[in-house]
mmCIF file of C-alpha atoms in Angstrom:
data_model
loop_
_atom_site.group_PDB
_atom_site.id
_atom_site.type_symbol
_atom_site.label_atom_id
_atom_site.label_comp_id
_atom_site.label_asym_id
_atom_site.label_seq_id
_atom_site.Cartn_x
_atom_site.Cartn_y
_atom_site.Cartn_z
ATOM 1 C CA MET A 47 -4.253 158.731 35.080
ATOM 2 C CA SER A 48 -3.133 155.841 32.961
ATOM 3 C CA LYS A 49 -1.991 154.077 36.065
ATOM 4 C CA GLY A 50 -5.418 154.542 37.571
ATOM 5 C CA LEU A 51 -7.137 153.143 34.482
ATOM 6 C CA LEU A 52 -4.939 150.078 34.485
ATOM 7 C CA ALA A 53 -5.635 149.533 38.129
ATOM 8 C CA SER A 54 -9.361 149.738 37.478
ATOM 9 C CA LEU A 55 -9.169 147.192 34.635
ATOM 10 C CA ALA A 56 -7.084 144.846 36.712
ATOM 11 C CA THR A 57 -9.599 145.077 39.487
ATOM 12 C CA TRP A 58 -12.466 144.298 37.045
ATOM 13 C CA PHE A 59 -10.747 141.262 35.503
ATOM 14 C CA ALA A 60 -9.900 139.952 38.907
ATOM 15 C CA GLY A 61 -13.527 140.231 39.920
ATOM 16 C CA ALA A 62 -14.649 138.531 36.721
ATOM 17 C CA GLY A 63 -12.193 135.686 37.314
ATOM 18 C CA LEU A 64 -13.413 135.331 40.846
ATOM 19 C CA LEU A 65 -16.977 135.132 39.636
ATOM 20 C CA LEU A 66 -16.122 132.585 36.953
ATOM 21 C CA GLY A 67 -14.155 130.441 39.331
ATOM 22 C CA HIS A 68 -17.026 130.208 41.774
ATOM 23 C CA ALA A 69 -19.913 129.909 39.339
ATOM 24 C CA PRO A 70 -22.337 127.142 40.530
ATOM 25 C CA ALA A 71 -22.274 123.892 38.530
ATOM 26 C CA ALA A 72 -25.233 123.241 36.260
ATOM 27 C CA ARG A 73 -27.861 120.903 37.909
ATOM 28 C CA ALA A 74 -27.954 117.474 36.386
ATOM 29 C CA GLN A 75 -31.279 116.545 34.785
ATOM 30 C CA GLU A 76 -33.119 113.751 36.624
ATOM 31 C CA ILE A 77 -34.318 111.050 34.223
ATOM 32 C CA ASP A 78 -36.784 108.390 35.366
ATOM 33 C CA ALA A 79 -36.056 104.760 34.571
ATOM 34 C CA PRO A 80 -37.833 103.594 31.409
ATOM 35 C CA VAL A 81 -41.112 101.699 31.812
ATOM 36 C CA VAL A 82 -40.906 98.259 30.266
ATOM 37 C CA ALA A 83 -44.171 97.245 28.644
ATOM 38 C CA GLY A 84 -45.451 93.670 28.646
ATOM 39 C CA GLY A 85 -45.318 90.931 31.299
ATOM 40 C CA PRO A 86 -48.202 88.651 32.324
ATOM 41 C CA ASN A 87 -50.170 91.176 34.297
ATOM 42 C CA GLU A 88 -50.496 94.064 31.867
ATOM 43 C CA ALA A 89 -52.261 92.229 29.086
ATOM 44 C CA ASP A 90 -54.159 90.115 31.529
ATOM 45 C CA ALA A 91 -55.371 92.391 34.263
ATOM 46 C CA GLY A 92 -56.786 89.592 36.376
ATOM 47 C CA ASP A 93 -54.350 87.002 37.596
ATOM 48 C CA ASN A 94 -50.810 87.219 38.938
ATOM 49 C CA SER A 95 -51.142 84.150 41.143
ATOM 50 C CA ARG A 96 -48.585 81.373 40.776
ATOM 51 C CA VAL A 97 -50.092 78.540 42.866
ATOM 52 C CA TRP A 98 -53.560 77.029 42.506
ATOM 53 C CA ALA A 99 -55.458 74.137 44.071
ATOM 54 C CA SER A 100 -58.952 72.803 43.400
ATOM 55 C CA GLY A 101 -61.356 70.228 44.778
ATOM 56 C CA GLU A 102 -64.384 68.818 42.962
ATOM 57 C CA TYR A 103 -67.384 66.628 43.647
ATOM 58 C CA LEU A 104 -67.999 64.257 40.730
ATOM 59 C CA LEU A 105 -71.329 62.758 39.691
ATOM 60 C CA TRP A 106 -70.588 60.439 36.774
ATOM 61 C CA TRP A 107 -72.165 57.620 34.796
ATOM 62 C CA PHE A 108 -70.385 54.598 33.299
ATOM 63 C CA LYS A 109 -70.951 52.721 30.091
ATOM 64 C CA HIS A 110 -73.363 49.818 30.648
ATOM 65 C CA SER A 111 -72.022 46.502 31.847
ATOM 66 C CA PRO A 112 -72.439 43.877 29.096
ATOM 67 C CA GLU A 113 -74.161 40.635 30.132
ATOM 68 C CA PRO A 114 -74.815 38.914 26.791
ATOM 69 C CA VAL A 115 -75.406 35.369 28.086
ATOM 70 C CA PRO A 116 -78.888 34.513 29.443
ATOM 71 C CA LEU A 117 -78.646 33.212 33.002
ATOM 72 C CA VAL A 118 -82.256 32.397 33.876
ATOM 73 C CA ALA A 119 -85.172 31.745 31.509
ATOM 74 C CA THR A 120 -88.583 30.107 31.476
ATOM 75 C CA ALA A 121 -89.126 26.582 30.185
ATOM 76 C CA PRO A 122 -89.354 25.224 27.624
ATOM 77 C CA LEU A 123 -86.325 26.928 26.143
ATOM 78 C CA GLY A 124 -87.032 28.260 22.679
ATOM 79 C CA PRO A 125 -88.490 31.204 20.783
ATOM 80 C CA GLY A 126 -91.308 31.576 23.311
ATOM 81 C CA SER A 127 -89.157 31.427 26.436
ATOM 82 C CA LEU A 128 -88.744 34.485 28.633
ATOM 83 C CA ILE A 129 -85.269 35.498 29.766
ATOM 84 C CA LEU A 130 -85.549 36.452 33.412
ATOM 85 C CA LEU A 131 -81.937 37.292 34.195
ATOM 86 C CA GLY A 132 -78.974 38.117 31.973
ATOM 87 C CA GLY A 133 -78.986 38.311 28.215
ATOM 88 C CA GLN A 134 -78.904 42.112 28.137
ATOM 89 C CA ASN A 135 -76.788 45.058 29.197
ATOM 90 C CA VAL A 136 -76.948 46.200 32.817
ATOM 91 C CA HIS A 137 -77.263 49.957 33.275
ATOM 92 C CA THR A 138 -75.693 50.780 36.608
ATOM 93 C CA ASP A 139 -76.489 53.728 38.857
ATOM 94 C CA GLU A 140 -74.525 56.969 38.990
ATOM 95 C CA HIS A 141 -71.165 57.078 40.768
ATOM 96 C CA SER A 142 -70.027 59.715 43.250
ATOM 97 C CA GLY A 143 -66.423 60.704 43.745
ATOM 98 C CA GLY A 144 -63.904 63.514 43.869
ATOM 99 C CA ARG A 145 -61.068 65.140 41.967
ATOM 100 C CA PHE A 146 -58.162 67.167 43.364
ATOM 101 C CA THR A 147 -55.641 69.277 41.455
ATOM 102 C CA LEU A 148 -52.508 71.215 42.480
ATOM 103 C CA GLY A 149 -50.494 73.445 40.136
ATOM 104 C CA LEU A 150 -47.573 75.886 40.139
ATOM 105 C CA TRP A 151 -46.101 78.387 37.710
ATOM 106 C CA LEU A 152 -42.322 78.088 37.938
ATOM 107 C CA ASP A 153 -41.501 81.630 36.815
ATOM 108 C CA CYS A 154 -42.906 85.097 37.452
ATOM 109 C CA ASP A 155 -43.883 85.444 33.794
ATOM 110 C CA GLN A 156 -46.142 82.377 34.131
ATOM 111 C CA THR A 157 -44.612 80.725 31.094
ATOM 112 C CA LEU A 158 -43.542 77.346 32.500
ATOM 113 C CA GLY A 159 -45.502 75.363 35.076
ATOM 114 C CA VAL A 160 -46.428 71.960 36.438
ATOM 115 C CA ASP A 161 -49.630 70.421 37.755
ATOM 116 C CA ALA A 162 -50.849 67.107 39.146
ATOM 117 C CA GLY A 163 -54.324 65.683 39.656
ATOM 118 C CA TYR A 164 -56.052 62.649 41.161
ATOM 119 C CA PHE A 165 -59.671 61.522 40.846
ATOM 120 C CA PHE A 166 -61.755 58.628 42.104
ATOM 121 C CA LEU A 167 -65.262 57.286 41.594
ATOM 122 C CA GLY A 168 -66.145 54.934 44.427
ATOM 123 C CA GLN A 169 -67.394 51.393 44.013
ATOM 124 C CA ARG A 170 -71.077 51.101 43.225
ATOM 125 C CA THR A 171 -72.888 47.752 43.236
ATOM 126 C CA THR A 172 -76.105 47.123 41.336
ATOM 127 C CA THR A 173 -78.139 44.063 42.357
ATOM 128 C CA ILE A 174 -80.672 42.493 39.991
ATOM 129 C CA PRO A 175 -82.894 39.688 41.304
ATOM 130 C CA GLY A 176 -84.429 37.078 39.044
ATOM 131 C CA LEU A 177 -87.996 38.003 38.064
ATOM 132 C CA PHE A 178 -90.006 34.817 38.215
ATOM 133 C CA PRO A 179 -93.615 34.361 37.136
ATOM 134 C CA PRO A 180 -96.033 33.947 40.037
ATOM 135 C CA ASP A 181 -97.003 30.479 41.268
ATOM 136 C CA SER A 182 -93.962 28.733 39.807
ATOM 137 C CA LEU A 183 -91.040 26.709 41.041
ATOM 138 C CA THR A 184 -87.692 26.271 39.382
ATOM 139 C CA ALA A 185 -85.749 23.268 38.257
ATOM 140 C CA ARG A 186 -82.206 23.096 36.952
ATOM 141 C CA VAL A 187 -82.612 21.849 33.418
ATOM 142 C CA PRO A 188 -79.608 22.426 31.122
ATOM 143 C CA TRP A 189 -80.304 22.761 27.432
ATOM 144 C CA THR A 190 -78.202 20.226 25.516
ATOM 145 C CA ALA A 191 -77.203 20.987 21.938
ATOM 146 C CA PRO A 192 -77.033 18.183 19.339
ATOM 147 C CA SER A 193 -73.246 18.142 19.831
ATOM 148 C CA GLY A 194 -73.794 17.006 23.404
ATOM 149 C CA VAL A 195 -72.454 20.240 24.879
ATOM 150 C CA HIS A 196 -74.729 22.248 27.102
ATOM 151 C CA VAL A 197 -75.449 25.680 25.680
ATOM 152 C CA ALA A 198 -76.271 28.257 28.343
ATOM 153 C CA PRO A 199 -77.185 25.862 31.187
ATOM 154 C CA LEU A 200 -80.075 27.960 32.329
ATOM 155 C CA ILE A 201 -82.071 27.651 35.507
ATOM 156 C CA LEU A 202 -85.497 27.168 34.020
ATOM 157 C CA THR A 203 -88.817 27.924 35.678
ATOM 158 C CA GLY A 204 -91.815 25.681 35.175
ATOM 159 C CA PRO A 205 -95.261 25.041 36.686
ATOM 160 C CA ARG A 206 -95.586 24.118 40.333
ATOM 161 C CA ALA A 207 -94.998 20.425 40.968
ATOM 162 C CA GLY A 208 -95.247 18.355 44.101
ATOM 163 C CA GLY A 209 -91.619 17.472 44.504
ATOM 164 C CA THR A 210 -89.272 20.004 42.954
ATOM 165 C CA VAL A 211 -87.275 22.894 44.379
ATOM 166 C CA VAL A 212 -87.706 26.523 45.324
ATOM 167 C CA SER A 213 -84.808 28.699 44.173
ATOM 168 C CA GLY A 214 -83.668 32.267 43.974
ATOM 169 C CA GLU A 215 -81.101 33.858 41.691
ATOM 170 C CA GLU A 216 -79.312 37.176 41.830
ATOM 171 C CA LEU A 217 -76.898 39.100 39.628
ATOM 172 C CA ARG A 218 -74.541 41.681 41.175
ATOM 173 C CA VAL A 219 -72.488 44.152 39.134
ATOM 174 C CA SER A 220 -69.837 46.338 40.805
ATOM 175 C CA GLN A 221 -67.689 49.096 39.273
ATOM 176 C CA SER A 222 -65.096 51.653 40.384
ATOM 177 C CA LEU A 223 -62.651 53.976 38.632
ATOM 178 C CA GLN A 224 -59.669 56.073 39.679
ATOM 179 C CA GLY A 225 -56.694 57.763 38.053
ATOM 180 C CA TRP A 226 -54.002 60.405 38.228
ATOM 181 C CA GLU A 227 -52.080 62.646 35.868
ATOM 182 C CA THR A 228 -48.984 64.878 35.966
ATOM 183 C CA ASN A 229 -48.225 67.559 33.387
ATOM 184 C CA GLY A 230 -45.705 70.162 32.381
ATOM 185 C CA LEU A 231 -47.321 73.420 31.228
ATOM 186 C CA LEU A 232 -46.186 75.896 28.565
ATOM 187 C CA ASN A 233 -48.103 79.130 28.116
ATOM 188 C CA VAL A 234 -48.262 80.019 24.412
ATOM 189 C CA MET A 235 -50.786 82.842 24.439
ATOM 190 C CA ARG A 236 -52.043 85.343 26.961
ATOM 191 C CA GLY A 237 -54.085 88.492 26.543
ATOM 192 C CA ASN A 238 -56.691 90.667 28.163
ATOM 193 C CA GLY A 239 -59.152 88.059 29.415
ATOM 194 C CA TYR A 240 -57.794 84.914 27.786
ATOM 195 C CA GLN A 241 -54.905 82.459 27.860
ATOM 196 C CA LEU A 242 -53.852 79.220 26.196
ATOM 197 C CA ASP A 243 -51.461 76.561 27.536
ATOM 198 C CA LEU A 244 -49.977 73.410 26.066
ATOM 199 C CA LEU A 245 -49.347 70.418 28.308
ATOM 200 C CA LEU A 246 -47.277 67.255 28.162
ATOM 201 C CA GLY A 247 -47.328 64.565 30.835
ATOM 202 C CA GLY A 248 -48.342 61.120 32.042
ATOM 203 C CA ASN A 249 -51.693 59.451 32.668
ATOM 204 C CA TYR A 250 -52.803 56.453 34.762
ATOM 205 C CA LEU A 251 -56.278 54.867 34.925
ATOM 206 C CA ASP A 252 -57.529 51.975 37.051
ATOM 207 C CA LEU A 253 -60.925 50.498 36.113
ATOM 208 C CA GLN A 254 -62.182 47.657 38.327
ATOM 209 C CA GLU A 255 -65.396 45.735 37.635
ATOM 210 C CA GLY A 256 -67.007 42.566 38.893
ATOM 211 C CA VAL A 257 -69.979 40.366 38.020
ATOM 212 C CA ALA A 258 -71.313 37.784 40.467
ATOM 213 C CA PHE A 259 -74.128 35.318 39.766
ATOM 214 C CA ALA A 260 -75.487 33.573 42.868
ATOM 215 C CA THR A 261 -78.171 30.913 43.229
ATOM 216 C CA ALA A 262 -79.793 29.335 46.271
ATOM 217 C CA VAL A 263 -81.977 26.243 46.066
ATOM 218 C CA ALA A 264 -84.120 24.708 48.818
ATOM 219 C CA GLY A 265 -85.801 21.361 48.279
ATOM 220 C CA ALA A 266 -89.547 20.933 48.615
ATOM 221 C CA GLY A 267 -91.795 17.881 48.804
ATOM 222 C CA ARG A 268 -89.839 14.685 48.315
ATOM 223 C CA LEU A 269 -86.632 16.763 48.097
ATOM 224 C CA ALA A 270 -87.170 18.469 51.444
ATOM 225 C CA GLY A 271 -83.864 19.192 53.162
ATOM 226 C CA LEU A 272 -81.949 19.706 49.935
ATOM 227 C CA ALA A 273 -79.842 22.895 49.866
ATOM 228 C CA VAL A 274 -77.716 23.884 46.878
ATOM 229 C CA ASN A 275 -75.840 27.183 46.676
ATOM 230 C CA THR A 276 -73.679 28.292 43.765
ATOM 231 C CA LEU A 277 -71.559 31.350 43.060
ATOM 232 C CA ASP A 278 -69.905 32.447 39.817
ATOM 233 C CA GLN A 279 -67.536 35.412 39.962
ATOM 234 C CA PHE A 280 -65.973 37.255 37.037
ATOM 235 C CA SER A 281 -63.699 40.211 37.754
ATOM 236 C CA ALA A 282 -61.714 42.482 35.456
ATOM 237 C CA ARG A 283 -59.115 45.129 36.221
ATOM 238 C CA ASN A 284 -57.855 47.402 33.446
ATOM 239 C CA GLN A 285 -54.797 49.529 34.294
ATOM 240 C CA PHE A 286 -53.689 52.078 31.719
ATOM 241 C CA TYR A 287 -50.203 53.634 31.693
ATOM 242 C CA GLY A 288 -49.412 56.242 29.071
ATOM 243 C CA GLY A 289 -48.055 59.589 28.012
ATOM 244 C CA GLN A 290 -50.400 62.391 27.079
ATOM 245 C CA LEU A 291 -50.428 65.620 25.077
ATOM 246 C CA GLY A 292 -53.075 68.304 25.152
ATOM 247 C CA GLY A 293 -54.062 71.852 25.757
ATOM 248 C CA GLN A 294 -56.150 74.019 28.022
ATOM 249 C CA GLY A 295 -57.567 77.477 27.614
ATOM 250 C CA GLU A 296 -59.637 80.027 29.466
ATOM 251 C CA ALA A 297 -61.689 83.085 28.552
ATOM 252 C CA ARG A 298 -62.861 85.666 31.109
ATOM 253 C CA LEU A 299 -65.487 88.383 31.023
ATOM 254 C CA GLY A 300 -65.628 90.289 34.276
ATOM 255 C CA ASN A 301 -66.089 87.736 37.038
ATOM 256 C CA LEU A 302 -67.353 85.056 34.658
ATOM 257 C CA PHE A 303 -65.024 82.542 33.049
ATOM 258 C CA VAL A 304 -65.102 79.522 30.744
ATOM 259 C CA ASN A 305 -62.349 76.929 30.917
ATOM 260 C CA ALA A 306 -61.736 73.969 28.599
ATOM 261 C CA LYS A 307 -59.152 71.189 28.633
ATOM 262 C CA ALA A 308 -58.546 68.315 26.206
ATOM 263 C CA THR A 309 -55.894 65.583 26.245
ATOM 264 C CA VAL A 310 -55.075 62.405 24.343
ATOM 265 C CA ALA A 311 -53.024 59.679 26.045
ATOM 266 C CA LEU A 312 -51.329 56.757 24.284
ATOM 267 C CA GLY A 313 -49.984 53.739 26.110
ATOM 268 C CA ASP A 314 -50.416 50.219 27.427
ATOM 269 C CA VAL A 315 -53.446 48.802 29.202
ATOM 270 C CA HIS A 316 -52.702 45.866 31.484
ATOM 271 C CA GLU A 317 -55.818 43.678 31.646
ATOM 272 C CA ASN A 318 -56.329 41.179 34.455
ATOM 273 C CA VAL A 319 -59.393 38.894 34.411
ATOM 274 C CA GLY A 320 -60.224 36.551 37.286
ATOM 275 C CA ILE A 321 -62.772 33.735 36.997
ATOM 276 C CA GLY A 322 -63.831 31.563 39.920
ATOM 277 C CA GLY A 323 -66.801 29.588 41.151
ATOM 278 C CA ALA A 324 -67.995 27.495 44.062
ATOM 279 C CA THR A 325 -70.832 25.119 44.890
ATOM 280 C CA ALA A 326 -72.096 23.833 48.228
ATOM 281 C CA ILE A 327 -74.564 20.918 48.351
ATOM 282 C CA ALA A 328 -76.209 19.485 51.460
ATOM 283 C CA GLY A 329 -79.132 17.146 52.098
ATOM 284 C CA ALA A 330 -79.108 15.625 48.631
ATOM 285 C CA PRO A 331 -80.650 12.123 48.469
ATOM 286 C CA ALA A 332 -78.316 9.352 47.406
ATOM 287 C CA GLY A 333 -78.053 9.017 43.665
ATOM 288 C CA VAL A 334 -79.268 12.564 42.990
ATOM 289 C CA LEU A 335 -76.303 14.863 43.709
ATOM 290 C CA THR A 336 -73.051 14.589 45.641
ATOM 291 C CA ASN A 337 -73.016 16.437 48.954
ATOM 292 C CA GLY A 338 -70.018 18.622 49.731
ATOM 293 C CA VAL A 339 -68.229 21.840 48.839
ATOM 294 C CA PHE A 340 -66.757 22.191 45.365
ATOM 295 C CA PRO A 341 -64.349 25.155 45.107
ATOM 296 C CA GLY A 342 -63.603 26.285 41.581
ATOM 297 C CA SER A 343 -66.879 24.994 40.166
ATOM 298 C CA GLY A 344 -70.049 27.035 39.930
ATOM 299 C CA ILE A 345 -72.258 27.020 36.841
ATOM 300 C CA PHE A 346 -70.521 29.381 34.405
ATOM 301 C CA ALA A 347 -67.146 29.471 36.200
ATOM 302 C CA LEU A 348 -65.577 26.020 35.971
ATOM 303 C CA PRO A 349 -62.073 24.490 35.894
ATOM 304 C CA THR A 350 -61.773 24.840 32.099
ATOM 305 C CA ASN A 351 -62.104 28.649 32.159
ATOM 306 C CA GLY A 352 -61.204 29.468 35.760
ATOM 307 C CA GLY A 353 -58.114 31.213 37.029
ATOM 308 C CA VAL A 354 -56.358 34.486 36.279
ATOM 309 C CA HIS A 355 -55.921 35.632 32.681
ATOM 310 C CA LYS A 356 -53.568 38.530 31.896
ATOM 311 C CA THR A 357 -52.868 40.465 28.737
ATOM 312 C CA ASP A 358 -51.382 43.788 27.606
ATOM 313 C CA ARG A 359 -52.691 45.827 24.697
ATOM 314 C CA PHE A 360 -52.213 49.247 23.153
ATOM 315 C CA ALA A 361 -54.915 51.757 24.078
ATOM 316 C CA VAL A 362 -55.888 55.381 23.537
ATOM 317 C CA VAL A 363 -57.457 57.558 26.246
ATOM 318 C CA PRO A 364 -58.988 60.859 25.094
ATOM 319 C CA GLU A 365 -60.408 63.103 27.820
ATOM 320 C CA ALA A 366 -62.198 66.459 27.729
ATOM 321 C CA THR A 367 -63.515 68.853 30.376
ATOM 322 C CA VAL A 368 -65.495 72.100 30.100
ATOM 323 C CA LYS A 369 -66.138 74.403 33.084
ATOM 324 C CA VAL A 370 -68.236 77.534 33.569
ATOM 325 C CA GLY A 371 -67.686 79.533 36.744
ATOM 326 C CA TYR A 372 -67.660 82.765 38.704
ATOM 327 C CA GLN A 373 -64.835 84.589 40.491
ATOM 328 C CA VAL A 374 -66.193 84.959 44.027
ATOM 329 C CA ALA A 375 -63.016 86.588 45.383
ATOM 330 C CA SER A 376 -59.560 87.533 44.155
ATOM 331 C CA TRP A 377 -58.292 84.221 45.514
ATOM 332 C CA ALA A 378 -61.298 81.900 44.998
ATOM 333 C CA ARG A 379 -63.770 80.886 42.330
ATOM 334 C CA ALA A 380 -66.561 78.331 41.944
ATOM 335 C CA TYR A 381 -67.598 76.413 38.848
ATOM 336 C CA VAL A 382 -69.680 73.607 37.370
ATOM 337 C CA GLY A 383 -68.417 71.445 34.545
ATOM 338 C CA TYR A 384 -68.827 68.400 32.323
ATOM 339 C CA SER A 385 -66.198 65.689 31.772
ATOM 340 C CA PHE A 386 -65.890 62.817 29.317
ATOM 341 C CA LEU A 387 -63.299 60.021 29.427
ATOM 342 C CA TYR A 388 -62.838 57.151 26.975
ATOM 343 C CA LEU A 389 -60.717 53.981 27.121
ATOM 344 C CA SER A 390 -60.343 52.361 23.699
ATOM 345 C CA ASP A 391 -59.549 48.835 24.925
ATOM 346 C CA ALA A 392 -60.835 47.109 28.053
ATOM 347 C CA GLN A 393 -61.967 43.688 29.155
ATOM 348 C CA ARG A 394 -65.402 43.773 30.726
ATOM 349 C CA PRO A 395 -66.263 40.905 33.110
ATOM 350 C CA GLY A 396 -69.688 40.161 31.627
ATOM 351 C CA ASP A 397 -68.125 39.583 28.212
ATOM 352 C CA GLN A 398 -65.986 36.785 29.677
ATOM 353 C CA ILE A 399 -69.026 34.599 30.497
ATOM 354 C CA SER A 400 -69.369 31.790 27.970
ATOM 355 C CA GLY A 401 -72.731 30.235 27.173
ATOM 356 C CA THR A 402 -71.224 27.006 25.834
ATOM 357 C CA ILE A 403 -70.607 24.665 28.753
ATOM 358 C CA ASN A 404 -69.852 21.004 29.346
ATOM 359 C CA GLY A 405 -72.416 20.321 32.057
ATOM 360 C CA GLY A 406 -70.532 17.297 33.353
ATOM 361 C CA GLN A 407 -68.311 19.689 35.320
ATOM 362 C CA ILE A 408 -71.215 21.329 37.160
ATOM 363 C CA PRO A 409 -71.670 19.823 40.655
ATOM 364 C CA SER A 410 -75.308 20.921 40.832
ATOM 365 C CA PHE A 411 -76.061 19.114 37.557
ATOM 366 C CA ALA A 412 -73.918 15.964 37.684
ATOM 367 C CA LEU A 413 -73.763 13.195 40.278
ATOM 368 C CA HIS A 414 -70.017 12.790 39.741
ATOM 369 C CA PRO A 415 -68.795 16.138 38.350
ATOM 370 C CA GLY A 416 -65.757 16.042 36.103
ATOM 371 C CA LEU A 417 -64.624 16.810 32.598
ATOM 372 C CA ALA A 418 -65.442 14.187 30.001
ATOM 373 C CA GLY A 419 -65.539 15.111 26.329
ATOM 374 C CA THR A 420 -65.423 18.667 25.040
ATOM 375 C CA ALA A 421 -63.558 21.183 27.190
ATOM 376 C CA ALA A 422 -66.086 23.938 27.757
ATOM 377 C CA PRO A 423 -66.462 26.666 28.791
ATOM 378 C CA LEU A 424 -63.245 28.265 27.614
ATOM 379 C CA TYR A 425 -61.955 31.730 28.372
ATOM 380 C CA PRO A 426 -63.411 33.966 25.601
ATOM 381 C CA ASP A 427 -60.757 36.724 25.876
ATOM 382 C CA LYS A 428 -63.200 39.319 24.535
ATOM 383 C CA HIS A 429 -62.259 42.986 24.313
ATOM 384 C CA SER A 430 -64.465 46.039 24.315
ATOM 385 C CA ASP A 431 -64.213 49.707 25.242
ATOM 386 C CA PHE A 432 -65.312 51.858 28.164
ATOM 387 C CA TRP A 433 -66.390 55.415 28.790
ATOM 388 C CA ALA A 434 -67.341 57.535 31.765
ATOM 389 C CA GLN A 435 -68.968 60.951 31.778
ATOM 390 C CA GLY A 436 -70.645 63.275 34.214
ATOM 391 C CA LEU A 437 -70.917 66.544 36.087
ATOM 392 C CA ASP A 438 -68.251 68.301 38.142
ATOM 393 C CA PHE A 439 -68.873 70.813 40.954
ATOM 394 C CA GLY A 440 -65.735 72.548 42.170
ATOM 395 C CA LEU A 441 -63.919 75.279 44.067
ATOM 396 C CA GLU A 442 -60.518 76.652 43.095
ATOM 397 C CA PHE A 443 -58.135 78.650 45.271
ATOM 398 C CA ARG A 444 -55.226 80.752 43.967
ATOM 399 C CA TYR A 445 -52.259 82.373 45.633
#
C-alpha cells in the first residue's frame, strides 16, 4: 500500500513539473511611444509651410522736387513781378511699380530662415510749361545786382513790341526709385495665431532724379529768322548701401491676418550730381549774338558749375510696412498694405540750381561768351532728404 501511495505522489509531482515546465510565458505589455508636445504646428494651427513667395503692385508718391530758383518771371523784376516758372516745389504724379519677395525657413521648426526682396518704381516725368500772360512777348533781360553779377537771369515777359521775340519755356522733372534687401530671420515667438521674427541683413536703394529747363526763341519783326534754343540739365543719383536690423510680426484670426514689418538701415549714400547745358543760335544779326552751338553752356548750367560732382555721406533709412489680408486658400492669400520709406541724406537736382550767375558766360546773353570777373554760378552742394510712401496690393503663395 505504501508503495502504491509513493507511486501516486511521484506521478503527481511529475505532472506538476511537466505543467510548470511548459507554462506559457507572460505576454509583454505594449507601450506606445510618448507624445512630444510643442513644435511649430501645435501652438500655431495654421502654417507649416517653409517656402513663400509674393508679388505686389505698388502705387506710391514721392516727396516733392525742390525748385527754389525762379526761372521765368514777368518784368519789371521786383515785388510786383509774377513768377511763371520755378521758384516753388514741384509735386510730381504717382509712381507705379512692383515688389517681389522670396523666403525660406531653413529648419522644420521654422526657427531660422532667409528672405530676399526687390522693388522698383518706374520713371515718371512731369512737364510744366511756362504760363505767360496773354498778348505778350518775351525778352531775355537778366537782372544785374549792384555787384555786377546777374542774380537769377530770368526770361522776362513784357508788352508786345514790334521787333522782339516769341519764346517758350518748359520745365521737366523725372524720378525713379528701386532697391533690394536680403535678411536672415530668427523666430523668437510663436503661438496660436501669432508670431514674431527678428531680422538682420543688407539694404540697397537707388534714387535717380533729373531736372531739365528748356527754352526756344523765335525772332519776330526786325529779328525775324532768329532761333535760340537752350537746355539746362541737372541730374542726381543717390545710391545707399547699408546694413539693417528690424522685426516683423503677424496676427491671425480665422482667415484674416495683419502683418507688420519695420527696419532701420545704417550706411553710406553715394551721391552723384551731373550738371550740363547747351545753346544753339542761328540767324542772329551781326553784333547781336554769336551764331553756333555752345556745348556746356545753357543759362543755369555753365562751365563754372558744370561737370560731375561726387560725394559720400552717412545716412539712415527707416522703412515700415503694414498689411491686412485674407487667406483665400491653404497655399495662397491676398492683401493690401501701406509702406513708408525715408532716406535721411540725398542730393536733389533742383537744389543744385544756383540763382547767382555771371551772365558773361551765357551765349544767349553775351555777344562773346566767356568768364570775366566773378566765377558764378558755383556748385551749391546742397543736401536734403527724401521719402516715398504709398499703397501695396499683393498675393502671397506658400508651400
